[in-house]
Amino acid sequence: ALPISLLGRSLLQNKKWRKEAADNFRRASELAPNNVEYLGMLGAIYQAVGLATRAQTVLEKARTIDPSYELPDLEPEPTFSD
C-alpha cells in the first residue's frame, strides 16, 4: 500500500492528475483499510474537486478508526465565472 500512496502523493503535485491520485489512494486504502492517512488523502481530494458527499463518507469511515480525525486541506479546484 505504501508505494501506491507515494505515487498518489506524487500525482497530487499537479492538479490535472487528481483523479489518478484519488485512484491510487483508493487502492492504498483497500490494501490497508485501517490507515487513516490514505483515507484522509482520498477524502481531501474528493473535497477539493467538489465531491462533498464522497468526502464526507470517507471522513466518516476514517473516524470509525480515529474519532478525532480531520481531513487534510488541499487547494480546491478553481471555479470559473463570467
mmCIF file of N, CA, C and O in Angstrom:
data_model
loop_
_atom_site.group_PDB
_atom_site.id
_atom_site.type_symbol
_atom_site.label_atom_id
_atom_site.label_comp_id
_atom_site.label_asym_id
_atom_site.label_seq_id
_atom_site.Cartn_x
_atom_site.Cartn_y
_atom_site.Cartn_z
ATOM 1 N N ALA A 1 0.811 -1.201 0.000
ATOM 2 C CA ALA A 1 0.000 0.000 0.000
ATOM 3 C C ALA A 1 0.858 1.271 0.000
ATOM 4 O O ALA A 1 0.467 2.268 -0.582
ATOM 5 N N LEU A 2 2.006 1.218 0.679
ATOM 6 C CA LEU A 2 2.848 2.407 0.764
ATOM 7 C C LEU A 2 3.316 2.905 -0.604
ATOM 8 O O LEU A 2 3.186 4.104 -0.895
ATOM 9 N N PRO A 3 3.829 2.043 -1.494
ATOM 10 C CA PRO A 3 4.242 2.555 -2.809
ATOM 11 C C PRO A 3 3.086 3.193 -3.584
ATOM 12 O O PRO A 3 3.273 4.206 -4.266
ATOM 13 N N ILE A 4 1.902 2.644 -3.436
ATOM 14 C CA ILE A 4 0.737 3.197 -4.135
ATOM 15 C C ILE A 4 0.400 4.571 -3.570
ATOM 16 O O ILE A 4 0.099 5.508 -4.313
ATOM 17 N N SER A 5 0.467 4.720 -2.242
ATOM 18 C CA SER A 5 0.168 6.026 -1.645
ATOM 19 C C SER A 5 1.231 7.054 -2.013
ATOM 20 O O SER A 5 0.920 8.228 -2.210
ATOM 21 N N LEU A 6 2.484 6.625 -2.112
ATOM 22 C CA LEU A 6 3.543 7.558 -2.515
ATOM 23 C C LEU A 6 3.331 8.041 -3.946
ATOM 24 O O LEU A 6 3.555 9.216 -4.253
ATOM 25 N N LEU A 7 2.885 7.144 -4.814
ATOM 26 C CA LEU A 7 2.548 7.550 -6.176
ATOM 27 C C LEU A 7 1.399 8.550 -6.146
ATOM 28 O O LEU A 7 1.416 9.565 -6.849
ATOM 29 N N GLY A 8 0.391 8.300 -5.306
ATOM 30 C CA GLY A 8 -0.718 9.239 -5.163
ATOM 31 C C GLY A 8 -0.249 10.613 -4.725
ATOM 32 O O GLY A 8 -0.670 11.634 -5.269
ATOM 33 N N ARG A 9 0.671 10.665 -3.764
ATOM 34 C CA ARG A 9 1.211 11.955 -3.305
ATOM 35 C C ARG A 9 1.962 12.664 -4.428
ATOM 36 O O ARG A 9 1.869 13.876 -4.584
ATOM 37 N N SER A 10 2.704 11.899 -5.212
ATOM 38 C CA SER A 10 3.423 12.489 -6.345
ATOM 39 C C SER A 10 2.455 13.074 -7.359
ATOM 40 O O SER A 10 2.670 14.170 -7.877
ATOM 41 N N LEU A 11 1.388 12.349 -7.637
ATOM 42 C CA LEU A 11 0.405 12.821 -8.611
ATOM 43 C C LEU A 11 -0.305 14.084 -8.135
ATOM 44 O O LEU A 11 -0.734 14.907 -8.948
ATOM 45 N N LEU A 12 -0.428 14.254 -6.828
ATOM 46 C CA LEU A 12 -1.088 15.456 -6.290
ATOM 47 C C LEU A 12 -0.323 16.735 -6.589
ATOM 48 O O LEU A 12 -0.876 17.824 -6.476
ATOM 49 N N GLN A 13 0.933 16.631 -6.959
ATOM 50 C CA GLN A 13 1.723 17.823 -7.253
ATOM 51 C C GLN A 13 1.188 18.583 -8.461
ATOM 52 O O GLN A 13 1.485 19.752 -8.643
ATOM 53 N N ASN A 14 0.413 17.918 -9.292
ATOM 54 C CA ASN A 14 -0.189 18.547 -10.469
ATOM 55 C C ASN A 14 -1.704 18.362 -10.377
ATOM 56 O O ASN A 14 -2.186 17.235 -10.359
ATOM 57 N N LYS A 15 -2.438 19.454 -10.311
ATOM 58 C CA LYS A 15 -3.891 19.376 -10.156
ATOM 59 C C LYS A 15 -4.564 18.592 -11.278
ATOM 60 O O LYS A 15 -5.638 18.052 -11.094
ATOM 61 N N LYS A 16 -3.930 18.535 -12.433
ATOM 62 C CA LYS A 16 -4.517 17.796 -13.554
ATOM 63 C C LYS A 16 -4.550 16.296 -13.288
ATOM 64 O O LYS A 16 -5.261 15.567 -13.960
ATOM 65 N N TRP A 17 -3.773 15.842 -12.320
ATOM 66 C CA TRP A 17 -3.671 14.405 -12.049
ATOM 67 C C TRP A 17 -4.383 13.996 -10.771
ATOM 68 O O TRP A 17 -4.108 12.937 -10.211
ATOM 69 N N ARG A 18 -5.314 14.813 -10.297
ATOM 70 C CA ARG A 18 -6.008 14.491 -9.044
ATOM 71 C C ARG A 18 -6.842 13.220 -9.150
ATOM 72 O O ARG A 18 -6.936 12.474 -8.188
ATOM 73 N N LYS A 19 -7.446 12.966 -10.310
ATOM 74 C CA LYS A 19 -8.227 11.734 -10.454
ATOM 75 C C LYS A 19 -7.323 10.523 -10.289
ATOM 76 O O LYS A 19 -7.660 9.574 -9.576
ATOM 77 N N GLU A 20 -6.155 10.566 -10.917
ATOM 78 C CA GLU A 20 -5.216 9.466 -10.795
ATOM 79 C C GLU A 20 -4.709 9.337 -9.357
ATOM 80 O O GLU A 20 -4.526 8.231 -8.852
ATOM 81 N N ALA A 21 -4.497 10.471 -8.690
ATOM 82 C CA ALA A 21 -4.074 10.443 -7.290
ATOM 83 C C ALA A 21 -5.160 9.789 -6.436
ATOM 84 O O ALA A 21 -4.863 8.944 -5.586
ATOM 85 N N ALA A 22 -6.421 10.164 -6.679
ATOM 86 C CA ALA A 22 -7.531 9.572 -5.935
ATOM 87 C C ALA A 22 -7.586 8.069 -6.171
ATOM 88 O O ALA A 22 -7.800 7.294 -5.229
ATOM 89 N N ASP A 23 -7.387 7.642 -7.409
ATOM 90 C CA ASP A 23 -7.391 6.207 -7.714
ATOM 91 C C ASP A 23 -6.325 5.481 -6.900
ATOM 92 O O ASP A 23 -6.567 4.390 -6.388
ATOM 93 N N ASN A 24 -5.150 6.094 -6.769
ATOM 94 C CA ASN A 24 -4.068 5.471 -6.006
ATOM 95 C C ASN A 24 -4.373 5.428 -4.508
ATOM 96 O O ASN A 24 -4.126 4.414 -3.857
ATOM 97 N N PHE A 25 -4.921 6.503 -3.961
ATOM 98 C CA PHE A 25 -5.277 6.484 -2.543
ATOM 99 C C PHE A 25 -6.448 5.535 -2.274
ATOM 100 O O PHE A 25 -6.495 4.900 -1.214
ATOM 101 N N ARG A 26 -7.363 5.412 -3.217
ATOM 102 C CA ARG A 26 -8.463 4.456 -3.076
ATOM 103 C C ARG A 26 -7.892 3.040 -3.002
ATOM 104 O O ARG A 26 -8.259 2.245 -2.134
ATOM 105 N N ARG A 27 -6.968 2.727 -3.912
ATOM 106 C CA ARG A 27 -6.356 1.398 -3.932
ATOM 107 C C ARG A 27 -5.541 1.156 -2.657
ATOM 108 O O ARG A 27 -5.609 0.075 -2.067
ATOM 109 N N ALA A 28 -4.778 2.153 -2.223
ATOM 110 C CA ALA A 28 -3.992 2.014 -0.988
ATOM 111 C C ALA A 28 -4.909 1.767 0.206
ATOM 112 O O ALA A 28 -4.603 0.928 1.063
ATOM 113 N N SER A 29 -6.056 2.459 0.249
ATOM 114 C CA SER A 29 -6.978 2.266 1.381
ATOM 115 C C SER A 29 -7.670 0.911 1.306
ATOM 116 O O SER A 29 -8.089 0.379 2.330
ATOM 117 N N GLU A 30 -7.784 0.336 0.126
ATOM 118 C CA GLU A 30 -8.315 -1.028 0.019
ATOM 119 C C GLU A 30 -7.291 -2.033 0.557
ATOM 120 O O GLU A 30 -7.664 -3.022 1.194
ATOM 121 N N LEU A 31 -6.004 -1.778 0.295
ATOM 122 C CA LEU A 31 -4.956 -2.681 0.759
ATOM 123 C C LEU A 31 -4.674 -2.526 2.254
ATOM 124 O O LEU A 31 -4.259 -3.478 2.915
ATOM 125 N N ALA A 32 -4.881 -1.328 2.771
ATOM 126 C CA ALA A 32 -4.658 -1.046 4.196
ATOM 127 C C ALA A 32 -5.870 -0.287 4.728
ATOM 128 O O ALA A 32 -5.820 0.928 4.941
ATOM 129 N N PRO A 33 -7.000 -0.981 4.925
ATOM 130 C CA PRO A 33 -8.262 -0.302 5.246
ATOM 131 C C PRO A 33 -8.283 0.452 6.573
ATOM 132 O O PRO A 33 -9.147 1.300 6.773
ATOM 133 N N ASN A 34 -7.345 0.204 7.462
ATOM 134 C CA ASN A 34 -7.319 0.917 8.739
ATOM 135 C C ASN A 34 -6.326 2.062 8.767
ATOM 136 O O ASN A 34 -6.041 2.621 9.826
ATOM 137 N N ASN A 35 -5.810 2.449 7.612
ATOM 138 C CA ASN A 35 -4.853 3.540 7.537
ATOM 139 C C ASN A 35 -5.606 4.851 7.287
ATOM 140 O O ASN A 35 -6.074 5.112 6.185
ATOM 141 N N VAL A 36 -5.721 5.666 8.327
ATOM 142 C CA VAL A 36 -6.483 6.911 8.198
ATOM 143 C C VAL A 36 -5.803 7.917 7.276
ATOM 144 O O VAL A 36 -6.480 8.755 6.685
ATOM 145 N N GLU A 37 -4.485 7.843 7.123
ATOM 146 C CA GLU A 37 -3.791 8.767 6.224
ATOM 147 C C GLU A 37 -4.258 8.551 4.783
ATOM 148 O O GLU A 37 -4.529 9.511 4.062
ATOM 149 N N TYR A 38 -4.350 7.300 4.359
ATOM 150 C CA TYR A 38 -4.790 7.010 2.994
ATOM 151 C C TYR A 38 -6.239 7.444 2.795
ATOM 152 O O TYR A 38 -6.588 8.055 1.787
ATOM 153 N N LEU A 39 -7.072 7.117 3.775
ATOM 154 C CA LEU A 39 -8.475 7.540 3.696
ATOM 155 C C LEU A 39 -8.578 9.062 3.682
ATOM 156 O O LEU A 39 -9.369 9.634 2.928
ATOM 157 N N GLY A 40 -7.776 9.702 4.526
ATOM 158 C CA GLY A 40 -7.818 11.160 4.605
ATOM 159 C C GLY A 40 -7.416 11.836 3.311
ATOM 160 O O GLY A 40 -8.042 12.811 2.888
ATOM 161 N N MET A 41 -6.378 11.335 2.683
ATOM 162 C CA MET A 41 -5.957 11.934 1.418
ATOM 163 C C MET A 41 -7.019 11.717 0.347
ATOM 164 O O MET A 41 -7.295 12.620 -0.452
ATOM 165 N N LEU A 42 -7.630 10.547 0.331
ATOM 166 C CA LEU A 42 -8.717 10.295 -0.623
ATOM 167 C C LEU A 42 -9.868 11.259 -0.371
ATOM 168 O O LEU A 42 -10.377 11.904 -1.299
ATOM 169 N N GLY A 43 -10.262 11.409 0.874
ATOM 170 C CA GLY A 43 -11.339 12.336 1.209
ATOM 171 C C GLY A 43 -10.992 13.780 0.879
ATOM 172 O O GLY A 43 -11.834 14.544 0.398
ATOM 173 N N ALA A 44 -9.746 14.161 1.121
ATOM 174 C CA ALA A 44 -9.319 15.534 0.822
ATOM 175 C C ALA A 44 -9.373 15.811 -0.678
ATOM 176 O O ALA A 44 -9.765 16.907 -1.103
ATOM 177 N N ILE A 45 -8.992 14.831 -1.472
ATOM 178 C CA ILE A 45 -9.080 15.007 -2.928
ATOM 179 C C ILE A 45 -10.535 15.158 -3.333
ATOM 180 O O ILE A 45 -10.879 16.063 -4.106
ATOM 181 N N TYR A 46 -11.388 14.297 -2.808
ATOM 182 C CA TYR A 46 -12.819 14.406 -3.122
ATOM 183 C C TYR A 46 -13.344 15.791 -2.768
ATOM 184 O O TYR A 46 -14.075 16.407 -3.536
ATOM 185 N N GLN A 47 -12.985 16.278 -1.590
ATOM 186 C CA GLN A 47 -13.444 17.599 -1.151
ATOM 187 C C GLN A 47 -12.920 18.690 -2.079
ATOM 188 O O GLN A 47 -13.651 19.607 -2.460
ATOM 189 N N ALA A 48 -11.658 18.603 -2.469
ATOM 190 C CA ALA A 48 -11.042 19.632 -3.307
ATOM 191 C C ALA A 48 -11.660 19.707 -4.698
ATOM 192 O O ALA A 48 -11.682 20.779 -5.305
ATOM 193 N N VAL A 49 -12.165 18.577 -5.198
ATOM 194 C CA VAL A 49 -12.764 18.586 -6.536
ATOM 195 C C VAL A 49 -14.282 18.734 -6.481
ATOM 196 O O VAL A 49 -14.950 18.628 -7.505
ATOM 197 N N GLY A 50 -14.825 19.000 -5.288
ATOM 198 C CA GLY A 50 -16.248 19.286 -5.172
ATOM 199 C C GLY A 50 -17.146 18.076 -4.954
ATOM 200 O O GLY A 50 -18.360 18.173 -5.112
ATOM 201 N N LEU A 51 -16.574 16.938 -4.572
ATOM 202 C CA LEU A 51 -17.373 15.741 -4.303
ATOM 203 C C LEU A 51 -17.592 15.618 -2.795
ATOM 204 O O LEU A 51 -17.064 14.731 -2.121
ATOM 205 N N ALA A 52 -18.390 16.537 -2.267
ATOM 206 C CA ALA A 52 -18.569 16.655 -0.816
ATOM 207 C C ALA A 52 -19.180 15.410 -0.191
ATOM 208 O O ALA A 52 -18.783 15.017 0.912
ATOM 209 N N THR A 53 -20.129 14.779 -0.865
ATOM 210 C CA THR A 53 -20.764 13.589 -0.304
ATOM 211 C C THR A 53 -19.756 12.455 -0.173
ATOM 212 O O THR A 53 -19.694 11.789 0.859
ATOM 213 N N ARG A 54 -18.947 12.260 -1.198
ATOM 214 C CA ARG A 54 -17.904 11.226 -1.132
ATOM 215 C C ARG A 54 -16.889 11.562 -0.043
ATOM 216 O O ARG A 54 -16.440 10.686 0.694
ATOM 217 N N ALA A 55 -16.516 12.824 0.050
ATOM 218 C CA ALA A 55 -15.554 13.246 1.078
ATOM 219 C C ALA A 55 -16.103 12.952 2.470
ATOM 220 O O ALA A 55 -15.393 12.445 3.340
ATOM 221 N N GLN A 56 -17.373 13.246 2.684
ATOM 222 C CA GLN A 56 -17.998 13.004 3.988
ATOM 223 C C GLN A 56 -18.047 11.516 4.313
ATOM 224 O O GLN A 56 -17.784 11.113 5.445
ATOM 225 N N THR A 57 -18.336 10.687 3.314
ATOM 226 C CA THR A 57 -18.373 9.239 3.516
ATOM 227 C C THR A 57 -17.004 8.716 3.939
ATOM 228 O O THR A 57 -16.889 7.911 4.870
ATOM 229 N N VAL A 58 -15.957 9.198 3.266
ATOM 230 C CA VAL A 58 -14.596 8.773 3.601
ATOM 231 C C VAL A 58 -14.212 9.278 4.991
ATOM 232 O O VAL A 58 -13.605 8.546 5.783
ATOM 233 N N LEU A 59 -14.582 10.513 5.325
ATOM 234 C CA LEU A 59 -14.297 11.061 6.648
ATOM 235 C C LEU A 59 -14.976 10.220 7.737
ATOM 236 O O LEU A 59 -14.364 9.907 8.757
ATOM 237 N N GLU A 60 -16.214 9.840 7.511
ATOM 238 C CA GLU A 60 -16.928 9.016 8.491
ATOM 239 C C GLU A 60 -16.227 7.676 8.676
ATOM 240 O O GLU A 60 -16.106 7.179 9.801
ATOM 241 N N LYS A 61 -15.743 7.092 7.588
ATOM 242 C CA LYS A 61 -15.015 5.826 7.686
ATOM 243 C C LYS A 61 -13.723 6.018 8.475
ATOM 244 O O LYS A 61 -13.386 5.202 9.337
ATOM 245 N N ALA A 62 -12.998 7.104 8.195
ATOM 246 C CA ALA A 62 -11.762 7.386 8.930
ATOM 247 C C ALA A 62 -12.052 7.595 10.413
ATOM 248 O O ALA A 62 -11.267 7.158 11.272
ATOM 249 N N ARG A 63 -13.157 8.225 10.735
ATOM 250 C CA ARG A 63 -13.498 8.483 12.141
ATOM 251 C C ARG A 63 -13.928 7.236 12.889
ATOM 252 O O ARG A 63 -13.944 7.243 14.115
ATOM 253 N N THR A 64 -14.292 6.172 12.175
ATOM 254 C CA THR A 64 -14.548 4.918 12.885
ATOM 255 C C THR A 64 -13.228 4.336 13.398
ATOM 256 O O THR A 64 -13.215 3.576 14.358
ATOM 257 N N ILE A 65 -12.124 4.714 12.758
ATOM 258 C CA ILE A 65 -10.791 4.263 13.165
ATOM 259 C C ILE A 65 -10.198 5.227 14.187
ATOM 260 O O ILE A 65 -9.644 4.822 15.199
ATOM 261 N N ASP A 66 -10.315 6.522 13.911
ATOM 262 C CA ASP A 66 -9.794 7.577 14.790
ATOM 263 C C ASP A 66 -10.867 8.653 14.919
ATOM 264 O O ASP A 66 -11.025 9.482 14.016
ATOM 265 N N PRO A 67 -11.630 8.654 16.016
ATOM 266 C CA PRO A 67 -12.760 9.579 16.158
ATOM 267 C C PRO A 67 -12.411 11.064 16.045
ATOM 268 O O PRO A 67 -13.273 11.878 15.731
ATOM 269 N N SER A 68 -11.175 11.436 16.261
ATOM 270 C CA SER A 68 -10.798 12.854 16.197
ATOM 271 C C SER A 68 -10.229 13.248 14.830
ATOM 272 O O SER A 68 -9.795 14.387 14.651
ATOM 273 N N TYR A 69 -10.255 12.348 13.874
ATOM 274 C CA TYR A 69 -9.616 12.597 12.581
ATOM 275 C C TYR A 69 -10.306 13.720 11.802
ATOM 276 O O TYR A 69 -11.525 13.790 11.745
ATOM 277 N N GLU A 70 -9.507 14.579 11.190
ATOM 278 C CA GLU A 70 -9.993 15.645 10.302
ATOM 279 C C GLU A 70 -9.302 15.497 8.957
ATOM 280 O O GLU A 70 -8.118 15.148 8.902
ATOM 281 N N LEU A 71 -10.009 15.793 7.881
ATOM 282 C CA LEU A 71 -9.424 15.716 6.550
ATOM 283 C C LEU A 71 -8.323 16.758 6.396
ATOM 284 O O LEU A 71 -8.472 17.892 6.866
ATOM 285 N N PRO A 72 -7.232 16.398 5.719
ATOM 286 C CA PRO A 72 -6.218 17.411 5.415
ATOM 287 C C PRO A 72 -6.768 18.407 4.394
ATOM 288 O O PRO A 72 -7.682 18.084 3.636
ATOM 289 N N ASP A 73 -6.230 19.601 4.389
ATOM 290 C CA ASP A 73 -6.666 20.625 3.438
ATOM 291 C C ASP A 73 -5.848 20.533 2.153
ATOM 292 O O ASP A 73 -4.626 20.468 2.197
ATOM 293 N N LEU A 74 -6.547 20.535 1.043
ATOM 294 C CA LEU A 74 -5.920 20.661 -0.271
ATOM 295 C C LEU A 74 -6.509 21.894 -0.920
ATOM 296 O O LEU A 74 -7.648 22.262 -0.655
ATOM 297 N N GLU A 75 -5.746 22.512 -1.779
ATOM 298 C CA GLU A 75 -6.248 23.683 -2.503
ATOM 299 C C GLU A 75 -7.396 23.234 -3.394
ATOM 300 O O GLU A 75 -7.238 22.297 -4.186
ATOM 301 N N PRO A 76 -8.572 23.876 -3.296
ATOM 302 C CA PRO A 76 -9.704 23.460 -4.134
ATOM 303 C C PRO A 76 -9.461 23.769 -5.610
ATOM 304 O O PRO A 76 -8.656 24.618 -5.959
ATOM 305 N N GLU A 77 -10.202 23.039 -6.420
ATOM 306 C CA GLU A 77 -10.160 23.290 -7.856
ATOM 307 C C GLU A 77 -10.686 24.696 -8.113
ATOM 308 O O GLU A 77 -11.616 25.157 -7.445
ATOM 309 N N PRO A 78 -10.125 25.421 -9.059
ATOM 310 C CA PRO A 78 -10.639 26.762 -9.351
ATOM 311 C C PRO A 78 -12.038 26.697 -9.968
ATOM 312 O O PRO A 78 -12.369 25.736 -10.655
ATOM 313 N N THR A 79 -12.809 27.717 -9.667
ATOM 314 C CA THR A 79 -14.111 27.831 -10.304
ATOM 315 C C THR A 79 -14.044 29.008 -11.263
ATOM 316 O O THR A 79 -13.347 29.987 -11.027
ATOM 317 N N PHE A 80 -14.770 28.896 -12.343
ATOM 318 C CA PHE A 80 -14.752 29.930 -13.375
ATOM 319 C C PHE A 80 -16.120 30.573 -13.463
ATOM 320 O O PHE A 80 -17.129 29.907 -13.358
ATOM 321 N N SER A 81 -16.136 31.876 -13.659
ATOM 322 C CA SER A 81 -17.406 32.594 -13.855
ATOM 323 C C SER A 81 -17.174 33.671 -14.903
ATOM 324 O O SER A 81 -16.056 34.065 -15.190
ATOM 325 N N ASP A 82 -18.263 34.141 -15.451
ATOM 326 C CA ASP A 82 -18.179 35.192 -16.487
ATOM 327 C C ASP A 82 -17.884 36.546 -15.904
ATOM 328 O O ASP A 82 -18.129 36.918 -14.864
#
